[in-house]
Coordinates of N, CA and C and ligand atoms in Angstrom, one line a residue:
M15 N 117.2 137.4 50.8 CA 116.1 138.3 50.4 C 114.8 137.8 51.2
K16 N 114.1 139.0 51.7 CA 112.9 138.9 52.6 C 111.7 138.4 51.7
E17 N 111.1 137.5 52.3 CA 109.9 137.1 51.6 C 108.5 137.4 52.4
I18 N 107.5 137.9 51.8 CA 106.2 138.2 52.2 C 105.6 136.9 52.8
V19 N 105.4 136.7 54.1 CA 104.6 135.6 54.5 C 103.1 135.8 54.2
E20 N 102.4 134.5 53.5 CA 101.2 134.8 52.9 C 100.1 135.2 53.9
Q21 N 100.0 134.4 55.1 CA 98.9 135.0 55.9 C 99.4 135.9 57.0
K22 N 98.6 137.1 57.1 CA 99.2 138.1 58.0 C 99.0 137.8 59.5
S23 N 98.2 136.7 60.0 CA 98.1 136.4 61.1 C 99.4 135.5 61.7
L24 N 100.2 135.1 60.8 CA 101.0 134.0 61.2 C 102.4 134.7 61.6
F25 N 102.6 134.9 62.7 CA 104.0 135.5 63.2 C 104.3 134.7 64.4
C26 N 105.5 134.4 64.7 CA 105.9 133.4 65.9 C 106.4 134.0 67.1
L27 N 105.9 135.2 67.4 CA 106.3 135.7 68.8 C 105.5 134.9 69.9
P28 N 106.0 134.5 70.8 CA 105.2 133.8 71.7 C 104.3 134.4 72.7
W29 N 103.2 133.9 72.9 CA 102.1 134.6 73.8 C 102.3 133.7 75.1
A30 N 102.0 134.5 76.1 CA 101.9 134.1 77.6 C 100.5 133.3 77.5
Q31 N 100.6 131.8 78.0 CA 99.4 131.1 78.1 C 98.7 131.4 79.5
T32 N 97.2 131.7 79.3 CA 96.4 131.9 80.4 C 95.1 131.3 80.3
I33 N 94.3 131.3 81.3 CA 93.1 130.7 81.3 C 92.1 131.8 81.9
L34 N 91.3 132.3 80.7 CA 90.2 133.4 81.3 C 89.1 132.7 82.2
G35 N 88.7 133.3 83.3 CA 87.6 132.8 84.1 C 86.4 134.0 84.0
T36 N 85.4 133.5 83.8 CA 84.0 134.4 83.6 C 82.9 133.7 84.5
H37 N 82.0 134.6 84.6 CA 80.6 134.0 85.0 C 79.7 133.8 83.9
L38 N 79.3 132.6 83.5 CA 78.3 132.3 82.5 C 76.9 132.3 83.1
E39 N 76.0 133.0 82.9 CA 74.6 132.9 83.6 C 74.8 132.0 84.9
G40 N 75.7 132.7 85.8 CA 75.8 132.4 87.2 C 76.7 131.3 87.5
K41 N 77.2 130.8 86.6 CA 78.3 129.6 86.7 C 79.6 129.9 86.1
A42 N 80.6 129.3 86.8 CA 82.0 129.7 86.4 C 82.2 128.9 84.9
N43 N 82.9 129.8 84.1 CA 83.3 129.3 82.8 C 84.8 129.7 82.5
F44 N 85.5 129.0 81.7 CA 86.9 129.1 81.4 C 87.1 128.9 80.0
M45 N 88.2 129.6 79.6 CA 88.7 129.5 78.0 C 90.1 129.8 78.0
A46 N 90.9 129.0 77.2 CA 92.2 129.4 77.0 C 92.2 130.7 76.5
L47 N 93.2 131.6 76.8 CA 93.4 132.8 76.4 C 94.9 133.2 76.0
D48 N 95.3 133.6 75.0 CA 96.6 134.1 74.8 C 96.7 135.6 74.4
W49 N 95.8 136.0 73.9 CA 95.7 137.6 73.5 C 95.5 138.5 74.6
L50 N 96.5 138.7 75.4 CA 96.6 139.5 76.7 C 97.8 140.4 76.7
T51 N 97.7 141.6 77.1 CA 98.6 142.6 77.3 C 98.5 143.5 78.3
R52 N 99.4 143.8 78.9 CA 99.5 145.2 79.7 C 99.2 146.4 79.1
V53 N 98.4 147.2 79.6 CA 98.1 148.3 78.7 C 98.2 149.6 79.5
N54 N 98.3 149.7 80.8 CA 98.8 150.9 81.5 C 99.6 150.6 82.7
F55 N 100.6 151.6 83.0 CA 101.5 151.3 84.2 C 100.7 151.6 85.6
S56 N 100.2 152.8 85.6 CA 99.5 153.2 86.8 C 98.2 154.0 86.6
P57 N 97.1 153.4 87.1 CA 96.8 152.3 87.6 C 97.1 151.2 86.8
P58 N 97.5 149.8 87.4 CA 97.7 148.7 86.5 C 96.5 148.3 85.8
M59 N 96.6 148.3 84.5 CA 95.5 147.7 83.7 C 96.0 146.7 82.6
L60 N 95.1 145.9 82.3 CA 95.4 144.9 81.0 C 94.4 144.7 80.1
G61 N 94.8 144.3 79.1 CA 93.7 144.1 77.9 C 93.7 142.7 77.4
I62 N 92.4 142.2 77.1 CA 92.5 140.9 76.4 C 91.4 141.0 75.3
C63 N 91.6 140.2 74.3 CA 91.0 140.2 73.0 C 90.2 138.9 73.0
V64 N 88.9 139.1 72.7 CA 88.1 137.9 73.1 C 87.0 137.8 71.9
N65 N 87.1 136.8 71.2 CA 86.2 136.6 70.0 C 84.9 136.5 70.4
K66 N 84.0 137.3 69.5 CA 82.5 137.7 69.8 C 81.7 136.2 69.7
N67 N 82.2 135.4 69.3 CA 81.5 134.0 69.0 C 81.5 133.0 70.5
N68 N 82.6 133.6 71.3 CA 82.9 132.7 72.4 C 81.9 133.1 73.6
A69 N 81.4 132.0 74.2 CA 80.5 132.2 75.5 C 81.2 133.2 76.4
S70 N 82.5 133.3 76.6 CA 83.2 134.2 77.5 C 83.0 135.5 77.1
H71 N 82.8 135.9 75.8 CA 82.6 137.2 75.3 C 81.2 137.7 76.0
A72 N 80.1 136.9 75.9 CA 78.9 137.3 76.4 C 79.0 137.5 77.9
A73 N 79.8 136.5 78.6 CA 79.9 136.6 80.0 C 80.5 137.9 80.5
I74 N 81.4 138.4 79.9 CA 82.2 139.6 80.3 C 81.3 140.7 79.9
A75 N 80.6 140.6 79.0 CA 79.7 141.7 78.4 C 78.5 142.0 79.2
D76 N 78.3 140.9 80.0 CA 77.0 140.9 80.9 C 77.5 141.3 82.2
T77 N 78.8 140.9 82.9 CA 79.2 141.0 84.2 C 80.1 142.2 84.3
G78 N 81.0 142.5 83.3 CA 82.0 143.5 83.4 C 83.2 143.1 84.2
E79 N 83.2 141.6 84.5 CA 84.3 141.1 85.4 C 85.0 139.9 84.8
F80 N 86.2 139.7 85.0 CA 86.8 138.3 84.8 C 88.1 138.1 85.6
S81 N 88.5 136.9 85.3 CA 89.8 136.7 86.0 C 90.8 136.1 84.9
I82 N 92.1 136.4 85.2 CA 93.2 135.8 84.3 C 93.9 134.9 85.4
N83 N 94.0 133.6 84.8 CA 94.6 132.7 85.8 C 95.9 132.2 84.8
V84 N 96.9 132.1 85.5 CA 98.3 131.7 84.8 C 98.5 130.3 85.3
P85 N 98.3 129.3 84.3 CA 98.6 127.9 84.6 C 100.1 127.5 84.8
S86 N 100.4 126.4 85.4 CA 101.9 126.0 85.1 C 102.0 124.9 84.2
V87 N 103.2 124.4 83.9 CA 103.5 123.6 82.7 C 102.7 122.2 82.9
D88 N 102.4 121.9 84.1 CA 101.7 120.5 84.4 C 100.1 120.8 84.2
M89 N 99.8 121.9 83.8 CA 98.3 122.0 83.4 C 98.1 122.2 82.1
V90 N 99.0 121.9 81.0 CA 98.7 122.0 79.6 C 97.5 121.3 79.1
E91 N 97.0 120.1 79.6 CA 96.2 119.4 79.0 C 94.8 120.1 79.2
V92 N 94.5 120.4 80.6 CA 93.3 121.0 81.0 C 93.2 122.4 80.3
T93 N 94.3 123.1 80.2 CA 94.2 124.6 79.6 C 94.0 124.4 78.3
D94 N 94.4 123.5 77.6 CA 94.1 123.2 76.1 C 92.6 122.9 76.0
Y95 N 92.2 122.1 76.8 CA 90.7 121.6 76.8 C 89.9 122.8 77.0
T96 N 90.1 123.7 77.6 CA 89.2 124.9 77.9 C 89.0 125.7 76.6
G97 N 90.1 125.5 75.6 CA 90.0 126.2 74.4 C 89.5 125.4 73.3
L98 N 89.0 124.0 73.7 CA 88.6 123.1 72.5 C 87.1 123.0 72.6
V99 N 86.3 123.4 73.6 CA 85.0 123.3 73.8 C 84.4 124.6 74.5
S100 N 83.1 124.8 74.0 CA 82.7 126.1 74.3 C 81.6 125.8 75.6
G101 N 81.6 127.0 76.4 CA 80.4 127.0 77.6 C 79.0 127.0 76.9
K102 N 78.9 127.3 75.7 CA 77.7 127.2 75.2 C 77.0 125.9 75.0
R103 N 78.1 124.8 74.9 CA 77.6 123.3 74.8 C 78.0 122.6 76.0
V104 N 79.2 123.0 76.6 CA 79.7 122.1 77.6 C 79.8 122.7 78.9
D105 N 79.4 122.3 80.1 CA 79.6 122.9 81.3 C 81.0 122.8 81.9
K106 N 81.8 123.9 81.8 CA 83.1 123.7 82.2 C 83.3 124.1 83.7
S107 N 82.3 124.4 84.4 CA 82.3 125.0 85.6 C 83.0 124.0 86.8
G108 N 82.9 122.7 86.4 CA 83.5 121.7 87.5 C 84.9 121.3 87.2
L109 N 85.5 122.0 86.2 CA 87.0 121.6 85.8 C 88.0 121.9 86.9
F110 N 87.7 123.0 87.7 CA 88.8 123.6 88.5 C 88.1 123.8 90.0
E111 N 88.8 123.7 90.9 CA 88.4 124.3 92.3 C 88.6 125.9 92.2
V112 N 87.8 126.7 92.6 CA 87.9 128.1 92.3 C 87.7 128.8 93.7
F113 N 88.2 129.9 93.7 CA 87.9 130.8 94.9 C 87.5 132.3 94.3
Y114 N 87.1 133.1 95.2 CA 86.8 134.4 94.8 C 87.5 135.5 95.6
G115 N 87.8 136.6 95.1 CA 88.3 137.8 95.8 C 87.3 138.8 95.9
E116 N 87.5 140.0 95.6 CA 86.4 141.1 95.7 C 85.4 141.0 94.6
L117 N 85.5 140.4 93.6 CA 84.5 140.4 92.5 C 83.7 139.2 92.6
K118 N 82.4 139.3 92.6 CA 81.7 138.2 92.4 C 81.7 137.5 91.2
S119 N 82.1 138.1 90.1 CA 82.0 137.2 88.8 C 83.1 137.0 88.3
A120 N 84.3 136.9 89.0 CA 85.5 136.6 88.4 C 86.1 135.3 89.1
P121 N 85.7 134.0 88.8 CA 86.2 132.9 89.5 C 87.6 132.6 89.3
M122 N 88.3 132.6 90.4 CA 89.8 132.2 90.1 C 90.1 130.7 90.4
I123 N 91.2 130.3 89.6 CA 91.5 128.6 89.8 C 92.6 128.6 90.8
T124 N 92.1 127.8 91.9 CA 93.1 127.6 93.1 C 94.4 126.9 92.6
D125 N 94.2 126.1 91.6 CA 95.6 125.5 91.2 C 96.5 126.4 90.3
C126 N 96.1 127.4 89.9 CA 97.0 128.4 89.2 C 97.8 129.2 90.1
P127 N 99.2 129.3 90.0 CA 100.1 129.7 90.8 C 99.8 131.3 90.8
I128 N 99.3 132.0 89.8 CA 98.9 133.5 89.7 C 97.7 133.5 89.3
T129 N 96.8 134.3 89.9 CA 95.5 134.6 89.5 C 95.3 136.1 89.6
I130 N 94.5 136.7 88.6 CA 94.3 138.2 88.8 C 92.7 138.4 88.4
E131 N 92.3 139.2 89.2 CA 90.8 139.5 89.3 C 90.7 140.9 88.6
C132 N 89.8 141.1 87.6 CA 89.8 142.3 86.8 C 88.2 142.8 86.6
R133 N 88.3 144.1 86.5 CA 87.1 144.8 86.3 C 87.1 145.7 84.9
V134 N 86.3 145.5 84.0 CA 86.4 146.2 82.7 C 85.9 147.6 82.9
S135 N 87.0 148.5 82.3 CA 86.7 149.9 82.3 C 86.4 150.3 80.9
Q136 N 87.0 149.8 80.0 CA 86.7 150.1 78.4 C 86.6 149.1 77.5
T137 N 85.8 149.1 76.4 CA 85.8 148.1 75.4 C 86.1 148.6 74.1
V138 N 87.0 148.2 73.2 CA 87.0 148.4 71.8 C 86.5 147.4 71.0
D139 N 85.4 147.9 70.2 CA 84.9 147.0 69.3 C 85.7 146.8 68.0
L140 N 86.0 145.6 67.8 CA 86.6 145.2 66.5 C 86.0 144.3 65.7
P141 N 86.2 144.1 64.4 CA 85.4 143.3 63.4 C 84.9 141.9 64.0
T142 N 85.9 141.2 64.5 CA 85.6 139.8 65.0 C 85.8 139.6 66.6
N143 N 86.4 140.6 67.1 CA 86.7 140.5 68.5 C 86.4 141.6 69.4
T144 N 86.5 141.7 70.5 CA 86.5 142.8 71.6 C 87.7 143.0 72.3
F145 N 88.1 144.0 72.3 CA 89.3 144.3 73.2 C 88.8 144.8 74.6
F146 N 88.9 144.0 75.6 CA 88.5 144.4 77.0 C 89.4 145.1 77.6
I147 N 89.5 146.3 77.9 CA 90.6 147.1 78.9 C 90.0 146.9 80.4
A148 N 90.8 146.5 81.2 CA 90.2 146.3 82.6 C 91.5 146.7 83.7
D149 N 90.8 147.1 84.8 CA 91.7 147.5 86.0 C 91.9 146.2 86.5
I150 N 93.2 146.1 87.0 CA 93.7 144.9 87.8 C 93.2 145.2 89.3
V151 N 92.0 144.5 89.7 CA 91.7 144.7 91.2 C 92.7 144.1 92.2
N152 N 93.0 142.9 91.9 CA 94.0 142.3 92.8 C 94.8 141.1 92.1
I153 N 95.9 140.8 92.7 CA 96.7 139.6 92.0 C 96.8 138.7 93.3
Y154 N 96.7 137.5 93.1 CA 96.8 136.5 94.1 C 97.9 135.3 93.9
S155 N 98.7 134.9 94.8 CA 99.6 133.9 95.0 C 99.8 133.2 96.1
E156 N 100.7 132.4 96.2 CA 101.0 131.7 97.5 C 102.7 131.9 97.7
E157 N 102.9 131.9 98.9 CA 104.4 132.0 99.3 C 105.2 131.1 98.4
R158 N 104.8 129.9 98.2 CA 105.7 128.9 97.6 C 106.1 129.4 96.2
F159 N 105.2 130.2 95.4 CA 105.7 130.8 94.2 C 106.3 132.2 94.0
L160 N 106.7 132.6 95.3 CA 107.3 133.8 95.4 C 108.8 133.8 95.8
T161 N 109.7 134.8 95.5 CA 110.8 135.0 95.9 C 111.0 136.5 96.4
D162 N 111.3 136.8 97.5 CA 111.4 138.1 98.0 C 110.0 138.8 97.8
G163 N 108.9 138.1 97.9 CA 107.5 138.7 98.0 C 106.9 138.8 96.4
K164 N 107.9 138.6 95.4 CA 107.5 138.7 94.1 C 107.5 137.3 93.3
P165 N 106.4 137.2 92.3 CA 106.4 136.0 91.7 C 107.7 135.6 90.9
D166 N 108.1 134.1 91.0 CA 109.2 133.9 90.6 C 108.9 132.8 89.5
V167 N 109.3 133.2 88.3 CA 109.1 132.5 87.1 C 109.6 130.9 87.0
T168 N 110.5 130.8 87.8 CA 111.0 129.5 88.0 C 110.3 128.7 89.0
K169 N 109.4 129.3 89.8 CA 108.5 128.7 90.6 C 107.1 128.4 90.0
V170 N 106.7 129.5 89.3 CA 105.4 129.7 88.8 C 105.4 128.7 87.5
R171 N 106.5 128.5 86.8 CA 106.7 127.6 85.7 C 105.4 127.9 84.6
P172 N 105.3 129.1 84.2 CA 104.2 129.4 83.2 C 104.7 128.7 81.8
F173 N 103.8 128.8 80.8 CA 104.3 128.3 79.3 C 103.6 129.2 78.4
V174 N 104.2 129.2 77.1 CA 103.9 130.2 76.2 C 103.3 129.3 74.9
L175 N 102.8 130.0 74.1 CA 102.1 129.3 72.9 C 102.8 130.0 71.6
T176 N 103.3 129.3 70.7 CA 103.8 129.9 69.2 C 102.8 129.5 68.3
M177 N 102.5 130.4 67.4 CA 101.9 129.9 65.9 C 102.8 130.2 64.8
P178 N 102.7 129.7 63.8 CA 101.7 128.9 63.3 C 101.8 127.5 63.7
D179 N 102.9 127.1 64.4 CA 103.1 125.8 64.8 C 102.3 125.1 65.8
N180 N 101.4 126.0 66.4 CA 100.5 125.8 67.4 C 101.2 124.7 68.5
T181 N 102.3 125.4 69.1 CA 103.1 124.7 70.1 C 103.0 125.5 71.3
F182 N 103.1 124.5 72.5 CA 103.3 125.0 73.8 C 104.7 124.9 74.2
W183 N 105.1 125.8 74.9 CA 106.7 125.8 75.2 C 106.9 126.1 76.6
A184 N 107.7 125.4 77.3 CA 108.0 125.9 78.6 C 109.1 127.1 78.6
I185 N 109.1 127.9 79.7 CA 110.1 128.8 79.5 C 111.6 128.1 79.5
G186 N 112.5 128.8 78.7 CA 113.9 128.2 78.5 C 114.8 129.1 79.5
E187 N 116.0 129.0 79.3 CA 117.0 129.5 80.1 C 117.2 131.1 80.0
S188 N 117.4 131.7 81.2 CA 117.6 133.1 81.3 C 118.8 133.6 80.3
I189 N 118.7 134.6 79.6 CA 119.9 135.0 78.8 C 120.3 136.4 79.1
G190 N 119.8 136.8 80.2 CA 120.3 138.2 80.5 C 119.3 139.0 81.4
K191 N 119.6 140.1 82.0 CA 118.6 140.9 82.8 C 118.3 142.0 82.1
A192 N 116.9 142.3 81.9 CA 116.4 143.6 81.3 C 116.8 144.6 82.0
W193 N 116.9 145.8 81.3 CA 117.3 147.2 81.9 C 118.7 147.1 82.4
N194 N 119.5 146.0 81.8 CA 120.8 145.9 82.5 C 121.6 145.2 81.2
A195 N 121.2 144.4 80.5 CA 121.9 143.8 79.3 C 122.6 144.9 78.4
G196 N 121.7 145.9 78.3 CA 122.3 146.9 77.1 C 123.1 147.9 77.8
K197 N 123.5 147.8 78.9 CA 124.2 148.9 79.6 C 125.6 149.2 79.2
S198 N 126.5 147.9 78.9 CA 127.7 148.2 78.4 C 127.8 148.9 77.1
L199 N 126.8 148.3 76.2 CA 126.7 148.9 74.9 C 126.2 150.5 74.9
R200 N 125.4 150.8 75.8 CA 125.2 152.3 75.9 C 126.4 153.0 76.4
K201 N 127.2 152.2 77.4 CA 128.4 153.1 77.7 C 129.4 153.2 76.6
Q202 N 129.6 152.2 75.9 CA 130.6 152.1 74.9 C 130.1 153.3 73.7
L203 N 128.8 153.3 73.3 CA 128.4 154.2 72.3 C 128.6 155.7 72.8
K204 N 128.3 155.9 74.1 CA 128.3 157.2 74.8 C 129.8 157.6 74.6
Q205 N 130.7 156.7 74.8 CA 132.2 157.0 74.7 C 132.6 157.5 73.6
E206 N 132.3 156.7 72.4 CA 132.5 156.9 71.1 C 131.9 158.2 70.7
D207 N 130.7 158.4 71.2 CA 130.0 159.9 70.8 C 130.7 161.0 71.2
D208 N 131.4 160.7 72.6 CA 132.0 161.8 73.4 C 133.4 162.1 72.8
A209 N 133.8 161.0 72.0 CA 135.3 161.0 71.5 C 135.3 162.1 70.4
Ligands
LIG20 C1 95.7 127.7 73.0 C2 94.5 128.5 72.9 C3 94.5 129.8 72.9 C4 93.4 130.7 72.7 N1 93.4 132.1 72.7 C5 92.3 132.7 72.4 C6 92.4 134.1 72.8 O1 93.4 134.7 73.0 N2 91.1 134.8 72.4 C7 90.1 134.2 72.0 O2 89.0 134.7 71.7 N3 89.9 132.6 71.8 C8 91.1 132.1 72.1 N4 91.1 130.7 72.0 C9 89.7 130.0 71.7 C10 88.8 129.8 72.8 O3 89.5 129.3 73.9 C11 87.8 128.7 72.6 O4 87.0 129.3 71.2 C12 86.9 128.4 73.5 O5 86.3 127.3 73.2 C13 86.0 129.4 73.9 O6 85.2 129.0 75.1 P1 83.8 129.5 75.6 O7 82.9 129.6 74.3 O8 83.4 128.8 76.7 O9 84.3 131.1 75.8 C14 92.1 130.1 72.4 C15 92.2 128.5 72.1 C16 93.3 127.7 72.3 C17 93.2 126.3 72.3

């Protein structure tokens, strides 16, 4: 028998762990961010949800720019730290070595295997958060994190967060290829249909 889970916010789908980079009053600021999704195929766009109380929210509203940084598993401690303290009270600008691409207010973390610079194109005002929809301006990586020119998850070694247990997880074993694992079932069901 199915039971209703008491708190509607508690579901255990994993989120990709990232670090949001912004410019807060001219200085780099960083915060742990999990609420991120791709929202458009072409041009490539993504969306992030940021709480209105966070300094990062004011920073994005001010500059219209941000970066998404994908940390690897060996960056768990510093990633979590960026989510424990606010740029309103603590200067987080010296935590990472940064570099800049085309955008002046999207500091990217050199140590993160994948970094993405983004320019906000639309905002959706929600009760406690703002959903910032942004164009992906550029994605940066290094040869050592790529296979055949594409980011390789086994080299990037990203991690994910689950709630309500508030746990970080490394990516586990591969269990199949997407757009492929369902092909034999598709064939089988088609044959049954045709029969
Ligand atoms: C693991 C983790 C994930 C988080 N994900 C988000 C998120 O997706 N959106 C958000 O608004 N806050 C999120 N937070 C909270 C912010 O990171 C936290 O409030 C941070 O201190 C804000 O920093 P700032 O005030 O310098 O922007 C997360 C915190 C942690 C620890």
